[in-house]
Amino acid sequence: MNSIKLSKRQEEILHIVREDGPITGKQIADRLSLTRATLRPDLAILTMAGNLEAKPRVGYFINPQSAFKQDAASLASQLVGDYKAHPIVVPKSASVYDAIVQIFLEDVGTLYAVDKNGQLAGVISRKDLLRAAIGNSNLEELPVSVIMTRMPNVITVSPDETLLEAGKKLIQNHIDSLPVVREVDQENQLYEVIGRITKTTITRAYVELLDY
Amino acid sequence: MNSIKLSKRQEEILHIVREDGPITGKQIADRLSLTRATLRPDLAILTMAGNLEAKPRVGYFINPQSAFKQDAASLASQLVGDYKAHPIVVPKSASVYDAIVQIFLEDVGTLYAVDKNGQLAGVISRKDLLRAAIGNSNLEELPVSVIMTRMPNVITVSPDETLLEAGKKLIQNHIDSLPVVREVDQENQLYEVIGRITKTTITRAYVELLDY
């Protein structure tokens, strides 16, 4: 991925070339009310980075191979905060039976358990519930805190991470759901749950990305 | 999406312009050993369709706005057959207990049930198993055929559909998994199960698409 952070002027140059390229260095300089000499380092950077190509007697134009990567990179920078769904939470003292009822009522695959201050205590998957259901006779007495994946072993995501980073966490950790959290107290690892990102979120983003 | 099916010659022109554009019509004609007059209708079509742009005294170049769409369209045409995972199947006479064991052994979310000829009979989700587990005392006696989603109500996908079409089916039908099938007998709706596409497959494709 093109990871160079462009300056405001470089972004302006790219915009001009995208709209009106091929265009000469002189024409770009005129549009920006700058001299060619002032612009030369920016044009050199954009050409070296592969954003622009230059051709004698033609001028600068967008590198067609890079056009896809630039657009995809901007899509990759879509944020978790903009895509997160509403989190479905239960108290960590809730029974496994009540958790199963919630799974069906809310039509979700994963529940988040919270402590009495409303902070993330654990995550409960359909498989956790299934394992409990076949191994225990009294699901109404068994609290979810016994069967859940507990903090600090829960993989979370913050609202300012990208959807791409969230997708990687789902794949690499073989999980279906990530609680979107806001840090309340770093030292004690206290997190408020403010959303969820699931493989459904990512599948929907994939369809949106390609289906225009 | 640009849905015009391009001719072989038009694809060749795009390839030349992508590699060496901006390039004049005369130069393209020379590269293809054709006259400019022969090429004129192709260049007109590519320009009207938005693949190419033309500029006097410069020539033809790739429309940067279209470059992303063309690449994304080719990604959208990646086929289910190339992405499918191995299907995990159980006989439709298997017990719910055995199906739950399979879910944990194979680490999958959905099982496909087959009849005695090996053809698709139904689909069993974690929620189907969970519902059965809390409602029944003897899971070893209960066959999965009682709790599964049965044919012809199962949504399937064929290996020559695109991953985008598979993603849409998952989202639109609120399901996690699609059996990839090959038709054995259309009239009697008999299908052989040859793979699976899940939200995990699509999430992995999303990450691959953006993480270069």
Coordinates of N, CA, C and O in Angstrom, one line a residue, chain B residues 1-90:
Chain B
M1 N -21.8 -0.1 -12.6 CA -20.7 -0.8 -13.1 C -20.7 -0.8 -14.6 O -21.8 -0.8 -15.2
N2 N -19.5 -0.8 -15.2 CA -19.3 -0.8 -16.6 C -19.7 -2.2 -17.1 O -18.9 -3.1 -17.0
S3 N -20.9 -2.3 -17.7 CA -21.3 -3.7 -18.0 C -21.2 -4.0 -19.5 O -21.6 -5.1 -19.9
I4 N -20.6 -3.1 -20.3 CA -20.3 -3.4 -21.7 C -19.3 -4.5 -21.8 O -18.3 -4.4 -21.2
K5 N -19.7 -5.5 -22.6 CA -18.7 -6.6 -22.8 C -17.8 -6.1 -24.0 O -18.2 -5.9 -25.1
L6 N -16.5 -6.1 -23.6 CA -15.5 -5.5 -24.6 C -15.1 -6.7 -25.6 O -15.0 -7.8 -25.2
S7 N -14.8 -6.3 -26.8 CA -14.2 -7.2 -27.8 C -12.8 -7.5 -27.5 O -12.1 -6.7 -26.7
K8 N -12.2 -8.5 -28.1 CA -10.8 -8.8 -27.9 C -9.9 -7.7 -28.3 O -9.0 -7.3 -27.6
R9 N -10.3 -7.0 -29.4 CA -9.5 -5.9 -29.9 C -9.6 -4.7 -28.9 O -8.6 -4.0 -28.7
Q10 N -10.8 -4.5 -28.4 CA -10.9 -3.4 -27.4 C -10.1 -3.6 -26.2 O -9.5 -2.7 -25.6
E11 N -10.1 -4.9 -25.7 CA -9.2 -5.3 -24.5 C -7.8 -5.0 -24.9 O -7.0 -4.5 -24.0
E12 N -7.3 -5.3 -26.1 CA -6.0 -5.1 -26.5 C -5.6 -3.6 -26.5 O -4.6 -3.2 -26.0
I13 N -6.6 -2.8 -27.0 CA -6.4 -1.3 -27.0 C -6.2 -0.8 -25.5 O -5.3 -0.1 -25.2
L14 N -7.1 -1.3 -24.6 CA -7.0 -0.9 -23.2 C -5.7 -1.2 -22.6 O -5.1 -0.5 -21.9
H15 N -5.2 -2.4 -23.0 CA -3.9 -2.9 -22.4 C -2.8 -2.0 -22.9 O -2.0 -1.6 -22.1
I16 N -2.8 -1.7 -24.2 CA -1.8 -0.8 -24.7 C -1.8 0.6 -24.0 O -0.8 1.1 -23.6
V17 N -3.0 1.1 -23.9 CA -3.1 2.5 -23.3 C -2.7 2.4 -21.8 O -2.1 3.4 -21.3
R18 N -3.1 1.3 -21.1 CA -2.7 1.2 -19.7 C -1.2 1.2 -19.5 O -0.7 1.8 -18.6
E19 N -0.5 0.5 -20.4 CA 0.9 0.4 -20.3 C 1.6 1.6 -20.8 O 2.6 2.1 -20.2
D20 N 1.2 2.2 -21.9 CA 2.0 3.2 -22.6 C 1.2 4.5 -22.8 O 1.8 5.4 -23.6
G21 N 0.0 4.7 -22.3 CA -0.7 5.9 -22.5 C -0.1 7.0 -21.8 O 0.7 6.8 -20.8
P22 N -0.3 8.3 -22.1 CA -1.1 8.8 -23.2 C -0.4 8.4 -24.5 O 0.8 8.5 -24.7
I23 N -1.2 8.0 -25.5 CA -0.7 7.5 -26.8 C -1.7 7.9 -27.9 O -2.9 7.9 -27.6
T24 N -1.2 8.2 -29.0 CA -2.1 8.7 -30.1 C -2.8 7.5 -30.8 O -2.3 6.4 -30.7
G25 N -3.9 7.8 -31.4 CA -4.6 6.8 -32.2 C -3.7 6.2 -33.3 O -3.8 4.9 -33.5
K26 N -2.9 7.0 -33.9 CA -2.0 6.5 -34.9 C -1.0 5.5 -34.3 O -0.8 4.4 -34.9
Q27 N -0.5 5.8 -33.1 CA 0.5 4.9 -32.5 C -0.2 3.5 -32.1 O 0.4 2.5 -32.3
I28 N -1.4 3.6 -31.6 CA -2.2 2.4 -31.2 C -2.4 1.6 -32.5 O -2.1 0.3 -32.5
A29 N -2.8 2.2 -33.6 CA -3.0 1.5 -34.9 C -1.8 0.8 -35.3 O -1.8 -0.3 -35.7
D30 N -0.6 1.5 -35.2 CA 0.6 0.9 -35.7 C 1.0 -0.3 -34.8 O 1.4 -1.3 -35.4
R31 N 0.7 -0.2 -33.5 CA 1.1 -1.3 -32.6 C 0.2 -2.6 -33.0 O 0.7 -3.7 -32.8
L32 N -1.0 -2.3 -33.5 CA -1.9 -3.4 -33.8 C -1.8 -3.8 -35.3 O -2.6 -4.7 -35.7
S33 N -1.0 -3.1 -36.0 CA -0.9 -3.3 -37.5 C -2.2 -3.1 -38.2 O -2.7 -4.0 -39.0
L34 N -2.9 -2.1 -37.8 CA -4.2 -1.8 -38.4 C -4.2 -0.3 -38.8 O -3.3 0.4 -38.4
T35 N -5.2 0.1 -39.6 CA -5.3 1.5 -40.0 C -6.1 2.2 -38.9 O -6.8 1.6 -38.1
R36 N -5.9 3.5 -38.8 CA -6.6 4.4 -37.9 C -8.1 4.3 -38.1 O -8.9 4.2 -37.2
A37 N -8.5 4.2 -39.4 CA -9.9 4.1 -39.8 C -10.6 2.8 -39.2 O -11.7 2.9 -38.7
T38 N -9.8 1.7 -39.2 CA -10.3 0.5 -38.7 C -10.6 0.6 -37.2 O -11.5 0.1 -36.6
L39 N -9.7 1.3 -36.5 CA -9.7 1.4 -35.1 C -10.7 2.4 -34.6 O -11.1 2.4 -33.4
R40 N -11.1 3.4 -35.4 CA -11.9 4.5 -35.0 C -13.2 4.1 -34.2 O -13.4 4.6 -33.1
P41 N -14.0 3.1 -34.7 CA -15.2 2.7 -33.9 C -14.8 2.2 -32.5 O -15.5 2.5 -31.5
D42 N -13.7 1.4 -32.4 CA -13.4 0.8 -31.1 C -13.0 2.0 -30.1 O -13.4 2.0 -29.0
L43 N -12.2 2.9 -30.6 CA -11.8 4.0 -29.8 C -13.0 4.9 -29.4 O -13.1 5.4 -28.2
A44 N -14.0 5.0 -30.3 CA -15.2 5.8 -30.0 C -16.0 5.1 -28.8 O -16.4 5.7 -27.9
I45 N -16.1 3.7 -29.0 CA -16.8 3.0 -27.9 C -16.1 3.1 -26.6 O -16.8 3.3 -25.5
L46 N -14.8 2.9 -26.5 CA -14.1 3.0 -25.3 C -14.1 4.3 -24.6 O -14.1 4.5 -23.4
T47 N -14.2 5.4 -25.5 CA -14.3 6.7 -25.0 C -15.7 7.0 -24.4 O -15.8 7.5 -23.3
M48 N -16.7 6.6 -25.2 CA -18.1 6.8 -24.7 C -18.4 6.0 -23.5 O -19.1 6.4 -22.6
A49 N -17.8 4.8 -23.4 CA -18.0 3.9 -22.2 C -17.3 4.5 -21.0 O -17.5 4.0 -19.8
G50 N -16.4 5.4 -21.2 CA -15.7 6.0 -20.0 C -14.4 5.3 -19.7 O -13.7 5.6 -18.7
N51 N -14.0 4.3 -20.4 CA -12.7 3.6 -20.1 C -11.5 4.5 -20.5 O -10.6 4.5 -19.8
L52 N -11.7 5.2 -21.6 CA -10.6 6.0 -22.1 C -11.0 7.5 -22.1 O -12.2 7.8 -22.2
E53 N -10.0 8.3 -22.0 CA -10.3 9.7 -22.3 C -9.3 10.1 -23.4 O -8.3 9.5 -23.6
A54 N -9.7 11.2 -24.2 CA -8.9 11.6 -25.3 C -8.7 13.1 -25.1 O -9.6 13.8 -24.6
K55 N -7.5 13.6 -25.5 CA -7.2 15.0 -25.4 C -6.4 15.4 -26.7 O -5.5 14.7 -27.1
P56 N -6.8 16.5 -27.3 CA -6.1 16.9 -28.6 C -4.6 17.1 -28.3 O -4.2 17.5 -27.3
R57 N -3.8 16.7 -29.3 CA -2.4 16.8 -29.3 C -1.7 15.9 -28.2 O -0.5 16.1 -27.9
V58 N -2.5 15.1 -27.5 CA -1.9 14.3 -26.4 C -2.2 12.8 -26.7 O -1.3 12.0 -26.7
G59 N -3.5 12.5 -27.0 CA -3.9 11.2 -27.4 C -4.8 10.6 -26.4 O -5.5 11.3 -25.7
Y60 N -4.8 9.3 -26.3 CA -5.7 8.5 -25.4 C -5.0 8.1 -24.2 O -3.9 7.8 -24.2
F61 N -5.8 8.2 -23.0 CA -5.3 7.7 -21.8 C -6.4 7.1 -21.0 O -7.6 7.4 -21.2
I62 N -6.0 6.3 -20.0 CA -7.0 5.7 -19.1 C -7.7 6.7 -18.3 O -7.1 7.5 -17.6
N63 N -9.0 6.7 -18.2 CA -9.8 7.5 -17.3 C -9.5 7.1 -15.9 O -9.8 6.0 -15.5
P64 N -8.9 8.0 -15.1 CA -8.5 7.5 -13.7 C -9.7 7.1 -12.9 O -9.6 6.2 -12.1
Q65 N -10.9 7.8 -13.1 CA -12.1 7.4 -12.3 C -12.5 6.0 -12.7 O -13.0 5.2 -11.9
S66 N -12.3 5.6 -14.0 CA -12.7 4.3 -14.4 C -11.7 3.2 -14.0 O -12.1 2.0 -13.9
A67 N -10.5 3.6 -13.7 CA -9.4 2.5 -13.4 C -9.8 1.7 -12.2 O -9.7 0.5 -12.2
F68 N -10.4 2.4 -11.2 CA -10.8 1.7 -10.0 C -11.9 0.7 -10.3 O -11.9 -0.4 -9.9
K69 N -12.9 1.3 -11.0 CA -14.1 0.4 -11.3 C -13.7 -0.8 -12.1 O -14.2 -1.9 -12.0
Q70 N -12.8 -0.6 -13.1 CA -12.4 -1.8 -13.9 C -11.7 -2.8 -13.1 O -12.0 -4.0 -13.2
D71 N -10.8 -2.4 -12.2 CA -10.1 -3.4 -11.4 C -11.1 -4.0 -10.4 O -11.0 -5.2 -10.2
A72 N -12.0 -3.2 -9.8 CA -12.9 -3.8 -8.8 C -13.9 -4.7 -9.6 O -14.2 -5.8 -9.0
A73 N -14.2 -4.4 -10.8 CA -15.1 -5.3 -11.6 C -14.4 -6.6 -11.8 O -15.1 -7.7 -11.7
S74 N -13.1 -6.6 -12.1 CA -12.5 -7.9 -12.3 C -12.3 -8.7 -11.0 O -12.4 -9.9 -11.0
L75 N -12.2 -7.9 -9.9 CA -12.2 -8.6 -8.6 C -13.6 -9.2 -8.3 O -13.7 -10.3 -7.8
A76 N -14.6 -8.4 -8.7 CA -16.0 -8.9 -8.5 C -16.3 -10.1 -9.3 O -17.2 -10.9 -9.0
S77 N -15.5 -10.4 -10.3 CA -15.7 -11.5 -11.2 C -14.9 -12.8 -10.7 O -14.9 -13.8 -11.4
Q78 N -14.3 -12.6 -9.5 CA -13.7 -13.8 -9.0 C -14.8 -14.8 -8.6 O -15.8 -14.5 -8.1
L79 N -14.5 -16.1 -8.9 CA -15.5 -17.1 -8.8 C -15.6 -17.9 -7.5 O -14.5 -18.1 -6.9
V80 N -16.8 -18.2 -7.2 CA -17.0 -19.1 -6.0 C -16.2 -20.3 -6.1 O -15.6 -20.7 -5.1
G81 N -16.0 -20.9 -7.3 CA -15.3 -22.1 -7.4 C -13.8 -22.0 -7.0 O -13.2 -23.0 -6.5
D82 N -13.3 -20.8 -7.1 CA -11.9 -20.6 -6.7 C -11.7 -20.3 -5.2 O -10.6 -20.3 -4.7
Y83 N -12.8 -20.0 -4.5 CA -12.7 -19.5 -3.1 C -13.4 -20.5 -2.1 O -13.2 -20.4 -0.9
K84 N -14.1 -21.5 -2.6 CA -14.9 -22.3 -1.8 C -14.0 -23.1 -0.8 O -12.9 -23.5 -1.2
A85 N -14.5 -23.4 0.4 CA -13.8 -24.2 1.3 C -14.5 -25.6 1.3 O -15.5 -25.8 0.6
H86 N -13.8 -26.6 1.9 CA -14.3 -27.9 2.0 C -15.6 -28.0 2.7 O -15.7 -27.4 3.8
P87 N -16.6 -28.7 2.2 CA -17.9 -28.7 3.0 C -17.9 -29.8 4.1 O -17.2 -30.8 3.9
I88 N -18.5 -29.5 5.2 CA -18.6 -30.5 6.3 C -20.0 -31.1 6.2 O -20.9 -30.3 6.5
V89 N -20.1 -32.4 5.9 CA -21.4 -33.0 5.7 C -21.7 -34.1 6.8 O -20.7 -34.7 7.3
V90 N -23.0 -34.3 7.1 CA -23.4 -35.4 7.9 C -24.6 -36.1 7.2 O -25.3 -35.4 6.5

